[in-house]
Structure formats: structure tokens, C-alpha cells
mmCIF file of C-alpha atoms in Angstrom:
data_model
loop_
_atom_site.group_PDB
_atom_site.id
_atom_site.type_symbol
_atom_site.label_atom_id
_atom_site.label_comp_id
_atom_site.label_asym_id
_atom_site.label_seq_id
_atom_site.Cartn_x
_atom_site.Cartn_y
_atom_site.Cartn_z
ATOM 1 C CA MET A 1 30.866 -21.858 -64.937
ATOM 2 C CA GLN A 2 28.227 -22.860 -62.400
ATOM 3 C CA ALA A 3 26.782 -20.110 -60.223
ATOM 4 C CA PRO A 4 26.971 -20.853 -56.472
ATOM 5 C CA SER A 5 23.760 -22.052 -55.020
ATOM 6 C CA SER A 6 22.075 -19.825 -52.509
ATOM 7 C CA THR A 7 19.589 -21.003 -49.918
ATOM 8 C CA GLY A 8 17.176 -18.718 -48.219
ATOM 9 C CA PRO A 9 16.369 -18.718 -44.552
ATOM 10 C CA THR A 10 14.922 -21.948 -43.146
ATOM 11 C CA PRO A 11 11.122 -21.555 -42.714
ATOM 12 C CA LEU A 12 9.590 -22.378 -39.408
ATOM 13 C CA PRO A 13 7.372 -25.525 -39.568
ATOM 14 C CA ARG A 14 3.704 -24.584 -39.704
ATOM 15 C CA TRP A 15 2.850 -26.668 -36.688
ATOM 16 C CA VAL A 16 4.913 -24.455 -34.335
ATOM 17 C CA PRO A 17 2.689 -21.331 -34.479
ATOM 18 C CA VAL A 18 -0.435 -23.452 -34.520
ATOM 19 C CA VAL A 19 0.595 -25.134 -31.266
ATOM 20 C CA PHE A 20 1.413 -21.804 -29.740
ATOM 21 C CA ALA A 21 -1.910 -20.321 -30.724
ATOM 22 C CA VAL A 22 -3.624 -23.319 -29.035
ATOM 23 C CA SER A 23 -1.468 -22.700 -25.925
ATOM 24 C CA GLY A 24 -2.540 -19.009 -25.892
ATOM 25 C CA PHE A 25 -6.218 -20.032 -26.275
ATOM 26 C CA ALA A 26 -6.024 -22.406 -23.312
ATOM 27 C CA ALA A 27 -4.211 -19.884 -21.139
ATOM 28 C CA LEU A 28 -6.921 -17.278 -21.608
ATOM 29 C CA VAL A 29 -9.656 -19.812 -20.860
ATOM 30 C CA TYR A 30 -7.957 -20.472 -17.526
ATOM 31 C CA GLN A 31 -7.577 -16.814 -16.723
ATOM 32 C CA VAL A 32 -11.231 -16.098 -17.332
ATOM 33 C CA VAL A 33 -12.493 -19.189 -15.481
ATOM 34 C CA TRP A 34 -10.064 -18.951 -12.587
ATOM 35 C CA GLN A 35 -10.913 -15.289 -12.005
ATOM 36 C CA ARG A 36 -14.604 -16.038 -11.816
ATOM 37 C CA SER A 37 -14.057 -19.078 -9.566
ATOM 38 C CA LEU A 38 -11.809 -17.197 -7.113
ATOM 39 C CA PHE A 39 -14.152 -14.195 -7.066
ATOM 40 C CA THR A 40 -17.011 -16.553 -6.266
ATOM 41 C CA ILE A 41 -15.065 -18.020 -3.364
ATOM 42 C CA TYR A 42 -13.465 -14.854 -1.968
ATOM 43 C CA GLY A 43 -15.777 -12.194 -3.285
ATOM 44 C CA ILE A 44 -15.284 -9.397 -5.779
ATOM 45 C CA ASN A 45 -13.490 -6.427 -4.416
ATOM 46 C CA ILE A 46 -10.474 -4.357 -5.358
ATOM 47 C CA GLU A 47 -8.191 -6.433 -3.138
ATOM 48 C CA SER A 48 -9.144 -9.774 -4.719
ATOM 49 C CA VAL A 49 -8.942 -8.349 -8.241
ATOM 50 C CA THR A 50 -5.485 -6.953 -7.470
ATOM 51 C CA VAL A 51 -4.212 -10.253 -6.053
ATOM 52 C CA VAL A 52 -5.412 -12.244 -9.087
ATOM 53 C CA VAL A 53 -3.987 -9.875 -11.593
ATOM 54 C CA THR A 54 -0.689 -9.524 -9.776
ATOM 55 C CA ALA A 55 -0.313 -13.268 -9.508
ATOM 56 C CA PHE A 56 -0.808 -13.624 -13.240
ATOM 57 C CA MET A 57 1.586 -10.823 -14.130
ATOM 58 C CA LEU A 58 4.367 -11.921 -11.738
ATOM 59 C CA GLY A 59 3.954 -15.587 -12.621
ATOM 60 C CA LEU A 60 4.150 -14.935 -16.326
ATOM 61 C CA GLY A 61 7.106 -12.586 -15.893
ATOM 62 C CA PHE A 62 9.195 -14.932 -13.701
ATOM 63 C CA GLY A 63 8.117 -17.902 -15.824
ATOM 64 C CA SER A 64 9.469 -16.152 -18.865
ATOM 65 C CA LEU A 65 12.782 -15.512 -17.123
ATOM 66 C CA ALA A 66 12.990 -19.174 -16.135
ATOM 67 C CA GLY A 67 12.101 -20.390 -19.621
ATOM 68 C CA GLY A 68 14.700 -18.094 -21.097
ATOM 69 C CA ALA A 69 17.336 -19.447 -18.718
ATOM 70 C CA LEU A 70 16.445 -23.100 -19.517
ATOM 71 C CA SER A 71 16.553 -22.479 -23.212
ATOM 72 C CA LYS A 72 20.106 -21.155 -23.273
ATOM 73 C CA ASN A 73 21.721 -24.612 -23.320
ATOM 74 C CA PRO A 74 21.865 -25.582 -27.016
ATOM 75 C CA ARG A 75 22.103 -29.285 -26.087
ATOM 76 C CA ARG A 76 18.875 -29.176 -24.173
ATOM 77 C CA SER A 77 15.742 -30.153 -26.115
ATOM 78 C CA VAL A 78 13.559 -27.083 -25.680
ATOM 79 C CA LEU A 79 10.702 -28.904 -27.488
ATOM 80 C CA ARG A 80 10.618 -31.589 -24.794
ATOM 81 C CA LEU A 81 10.719 -28.937 -22.112
ATOM 82 C CA PHE A 82 7.869 -27.148 -23.805
ATOM 83 C CA ALA A 83 5.912 -30.426 -23.992
ATOM 84 C CA LEU A 84 6.487 -31.023 -20.287
ATOM 85 C CA VAL A 85 5.418 -27.462 -19.420
ATOM 86 C CA GLU A 86 2.213 -27.696 -21.497
ATOM 87 C CA THR A 87 1.367 -31.011 -19.924
ATOM 88 C CA GLY A 88 1.907 -29.568 -16.435
ATOM 89 C CA ILE A 89 -0.424 -26.687 -17.145
ATOM 90 C CA GLY A 90 -3.052 -29.128 -18.417
ATOM 91 C CA VAL A 91 -2.778 -31.354 -15.328
ATOM 92 C CA PHE A 92 -3.134 -28.386 -13.035
ATOM 93 C CA GLY A 93 -6.134 -27.198 -15.092
ATOM 94 C CA PHE A 94 -7.967 -30.520 -14.596
ATOM 95 C CA VAL A 95 -7.665 -30.228 -10.757
ATOM 96 C CA SER A 96 -7.794 -26.459 -10.408
ATOM 97 C CA LEU A 97 -11.394 -25.752 -9.653
ATOM 98 C CA PRO A 98 -11.748 -28.545 -6.997
ATOM 99 C CA LEU A 99 -8.432 -27.366 -5.536
ATOM 100 C CA PHE A 100 -9.702 -23.769 -5.353
ATOM 101 C CA ARG A 101 -12.912 -24.851 -3.617
ATOM 102 C CA MET A 102 -11.037 -26.990 -1.120
ATOM 103 C CA VAL A 103 -8.547 -24.248 -0.226
ATOM 104 C CA GLY A 104 -11.394 -21.762 -0.134
ATOM 105 C CA ALA A 105 -13.145 -23.851 2.458
ATOM 106 C CA TRP A 106 -9.976 -24.036 4.522
ATOM 107 C CA THR A 107 -9.460 -20.284 4.483
ATOM 108 C CA LEU A 108 -13.133 -19.371 4.820
ATOM 109 C CA HIS A 109 -12.600 -17.491 8.166
ATOM 110 C CA ALA A 110 -8.978 -16.470 7.533
ATOM 111 C CA SER A 111 -7.775 -12.910 7.542
ATOM 112 C CA PRO A 112 -7.656 -10.982 4.225
ATOM 113 C CA THR A 113 -3.830 -11.191 4.261
ATOM 114 C CA VAL A 114 -3.826 -15.012 4.538
ATOM 115 C CA THR A 115 -6.498 -15.244 1.829
ATOM 116 C CA ALA A 116 -4.439 -12.997 -0.459
ATOM 117 C CA VAL A 117 -1.282 -15.050 0.089
ATOM 118 C CA VAL A 118 -3.040 -18.343 -0.489
ATOM 119 C CA THR A 119 -4.683 -17.065 -3.676
ATOM 120 C CA PHE A 120 -1.359 -15.753 -4.900
ATOM 121 C CA LEU A 121 0.390 -19.101 -4.282
ATOM 122 C CA LEU A 122 -2.428 -21.044 -5.956
ATOM 123 C CA LEU A 123 -2.016 -19.117 -9.155
ATOM 124 C CA LEU A 124 1.743 -18.836 -9.089
ATOM 125 C CA VAL A 125 2.578 -22.434 -10.232
ATOM 126 C CA PRO A 126 0.479 -22.504 -13.398
ATOM 127 C CA THR A 127 1.325 -18.929 -14.346
ATOM 128 C CA LEU A 128 5.062 -19.678 -14.006
ATOM 129 C CA LEU A 129 4.609 -22.530 -16.424
ATOM 130 C CA MET A 130 2.538 -20.409 -18.790
ATOM 131 C CA GLY A 131 5.254 -17.734 -18.782
ATOM 132 C CA ALA A 132 7.939 -20.292 -19.712
ATOM 133 C CA THR A 133 6.228 -21.359 -22.920
ATOM 134 C CA LEU A 134 7.148 -18.301 -25.118
ATOM 135 C CA PRO A 135 10.942 -18.323 -24.495
ATOM 136 C CA LEU A 136 11.105 -22.097 -24.914
ATOM 137 C CA LEU A 137 9.282 -22.122 -28.257
ATOM 138 C CA VAL A 138 11.151 -18.994 -29.397
ATOM 139 C CA ALA A 139 14.442 -20.795 -28.646
ATOM 140 C CA HIS A 140 13.404 -23.635 -30.938
ATOM 141 C CA ALA A 141 12.226 -21.217 -33.671
ATOM 142 C CA VAL A 142 15.590 -19.396 -33.506
ATOM 143 C CA ARG A 143 17.493 -22.690 -33.818
ATOM 144 C CA VAL A 144 15.515 -23.536 -36.907
ATOM 145 C CA THR A 145 15.377 -20.128 -38.648
ATOM 146 C CA GLY A 146 18.326 -18.253 -37.135
ATOM 147 C CA ASN A 147 16.110 -15.094 -36.929
ATOM 148 C CA VAL A 148 15.540 -13.835 -33.384
ATOM 149 C CA GLY A 149 13.249 -10.857 -34.163
ATOM 150 C CA ARG A 150 10.966 -12.683 -36.568
ATOM 151 C CA SER A 151 10.709 -15.716 -34.287
ATOM 152 C CA VAL A 152 9.617 -13.590 -31.284
ATOM 153 C CA GLY A 153 7.280 -11.443 -33.312
ATOM 154 C CA ASN A 154 5.493 -14.285 -35.140
ATOM 155 C CA LEU A 155 5.070 -16.444 -32.064
ATOM 156 C CA TYR A 156 3.962 -13.621 -29.841
ATOM 157 C CA PHE A 157 1.367 -12.660 -32.502
ATOM 158 C CA VAL A 158 -0.141 -16.096 -32.834
ATOM 159 C CA ASN A 159 -0.182 -16.559 -29.047
ATOM 160 C CA THR A 160 -1.968 -13.209 -28.631
ATOM 161 C CA LEU A 161 -4.375 -14.145 -31.444
ATOM 162 C CA GLY A 162 -5.271 -17.421 -29.681
ATOM 163 C CA SER A 163 -5.811 -15.521 -26.454
ATOM 164 C CA ALA A 164 -8.009 -12.905 -28.110
ATOM 165 C CA ILE A 165 -10.192 -15.596 -29.654
ATOM 166 C CA ALA A 166 -10.396 -17.410 -26.320
ATOM 167 C CA SER A 167 -11.549 -14.273 -24.486
ATOM 168 C CA LEU A 168 -14.620 -14.197 -26.718
ATOM 169 C CA VAL A 169 -15.251 -17.923 -27.084
ATOM 170 C CA THR A 170 -14.889 -18.606 -23.336
ATOM 171 C CA VAL A 171 -17.588 -16.114 -22.360
ATOM 172 C CA VAL A 172 -19.924 -16.572 -25.289
ATOM 173 C CA VAL A 173 -19.684 -20.319 -25.782
ATOM 174 C CA LEU A 174 -17.703 -22.353 -23.214
ATOM 175 C CA LEU A 175 -19.078 -20.895 -19.933
ATOM 176 C CA MET A 176 -22.641 -20.800 -21.333
ATOM 177 C CA TRP A 177 -22.663 -24.354 -22.580
ATOM 178 C CA LEU A 178 -20.043 -26.179 -20.464
ATOM 179 C CA GLY A 179 -19.753 -24.129 -17.315
ATOM 180 C CA GLN A 180 -16.474 -23.496 -15.424
ATOM 181 C CA GLN A 181 -15.434 -27.139 -14.969
ATOM 182 C CA GLY A 182 -16.206 -28.055 -18.600
ATOM 183 C CA SER A 183 -14.284 -25.018 -19.772
ATOM 184 C CA VAL A 184 -11.088 -25.850 -17.897
ATOM 185 C CA ILE A 185 -11.370 -29.457 -18.999
ATOM 186 C CA ILE A 186 -11.388 -28.281 -22.600
ATOM 187 C CA ALA A 187 -8.332 -26.093 -21.931
ATOM 188 C CA GLY A 188 -6.573 -28.951 -20.127
ATOM 189 C CA VAL A 189 -7.177 -31.286 -23.100
ATOM 190 C CA LEU A 190 -5.721 -28.654 -25.426
ATOM 191 C CA ASN A 191 -2.670 -28.283 -23.245
ATOM 192 C CA CYS A 192 -2.056 -32.010 -22.917
ATOM 193 C CA GLY A 193 -2.755 -32.552 -26.604
ATOM 194 C CA ALA A 194 -0.285 -29.816 -27.507
ATOM 195 C CA GLY A 195 2.294 -31.323 -25.118
ATOM 196 C CA ALA A 196 1.880 -34.818 -26.527
ATOM 197 C CA TYR A 197 2.113 -33.561 -30.176
ATOM 198 C CA VAL A 198 5.266 -31.534 -29.453
ATOM 199 C CA PHE A 199 6.855 -34.408 -27.602
ATOM 200 C CA LEU A 200 6.268 -36.641 -30.609
ATOM 201 C CA ARG A 201 7.664 -34.005 -32.896
ATOM 202 C CA SER A 202 10.772 -33.674 -30.688
ATOM 203 C CA ALA A 203 11.508 -37.369 -31.158
ATOM 204 C CA GLY A 204 11.247 -37.131 -34.954
ATOM 205 C CA PRO A 205 13.408 -35.509 -37.625
ATOM 206 C CA GLY A 206 14.188 -31.880 -36.742
ATOM 207 C CA GLY A 207 13.366 -32.379 -33.105
ATOM 208 C CA ALA A 208 16.886 -31.740 -31.969
ATOM 209 C CA VAL A 209 18.124 -28.793 -33.990
ATOM 210 C CA SER A 210 21.614 -27.460 -33.856
ATOM 211 C CA GLN A 211 21.657 -23.701 -33.242
ATOM 212 C CA PRO A 212 22.486 -21.650 -36.327
ATOM 213 C CA ALA A 213 24.067 -18.237 -36.296
ATOM 214 C CA PRO A 214 21.243 -15.748 -35.721
ATOM 215 C CA GLU A 215 20.446 -13.207 -38.403
ATOM 216 C CA GLY A 216 19.842 -10.573 -35.808
ATOM 217 C CA GLY A 217 16.740 -8.391 -35.961
ATOM 218 C CA ALA A 218 13.430 -8.959 -37.573
ATOM 219 C CA SER A 219 13.066 -8.486 -41.337
#
């Protein structure tokens, strides 16, 4: 009598956490460089720091909600959405510093309220996109592995790891050797490269994954 075959949980492809670590690295490069650029334009005070931090937190939060909503349709390719989002972040990164300087010149003599609103809106678009990346990639991971808790935990870990490495590399290496513009170009190349790679993956085997029954919590 032949024993029934048992298969373990489907492992997540190794490229998925690598891509998300790269995404986290690029996001932290932007945060460090954009803060310095905007502080140079508008000055360093408690108001400008508050506006920049608030824009990042709200953008990431609402972006996460939007990404979660977009990922709920099992027929939608979350990998292609992720690729599009990463590319959008990269494109904004390429033009971000000239855009900041141009808008800074326009609002040079504006009131603090107008300056705060403009700064907030400038950062809202890219941070919304950044916030959408985690739920989109988690949705793909859940469709592959069926494990919600492990997917969230693993991807959040590698994204945070990439961000932590970037916080050191940006200050110690990138800004010293490449300056602000060179640093955001590196980040933009990483975003666009990640987007292109994920798009190619989405067109290959395993790119469109049917959603399995989740295992539930992390193990």
C-alpha cells in the first residue's frame, strides 16, 4: 500500500525578498536626501521637520491602504502593479531635486502655511507609491505560499534591513562621493531596475498565481 504523498508549503522565490530589500534601500536614500534638500530650500526648524515627517508618515500609511485595496482582486497581477509603482518612484526620484528647487524658487516669499502645503504635496505622491509596495508584494507572497503571517513578517524584515543599510550607506558613502543628485539617481536606477525585473518575472512562469487557501498566522 502506497502512503499518500505530502507536500510542504510552497517556498517564496528568493528574488522576492531581494527585490523588496532593494526597494527599502532606495526609499531610505530618498528620505535622507529629500529631507536635506528641502531643509536647504526652506530652512531647518521645527515646522519644516514636522511637515516632512508628517508627509512621509501619511503618504506611507495611505499608500499602504491603497495597495491593500488594489491587491484584493485575485485576478489582478500584483507583480505588474508593483513593477509599475517601483518605476513611478524611480521616475519621480530622477526629477525630484530639480523639481524641489523650482518649486522652492516659486515659493521663496510665500507664507509659512503655503510653504508647508507645497512641501507636503511634493512628498505625498512618491510616499503614496512607496507605501503601496508592501501590501502588493505581500499579496503575491500570500498567493504563492498561502501563509499570511510569514509573508508579512519576512518581507517587512528585509525591507527594514534594506532601509537600515541605506541609512548608513547614504550618509557615509553616497552623499560624500556622489552628492544629493548622484544619490537619488542611484536610488532611481534601483527602483526602475527592480520594476523592470519584476515585470519580466510577472510575464514568466509563476507570474500570475492563483490564490491558495491561507494557512493563517505565522509559523
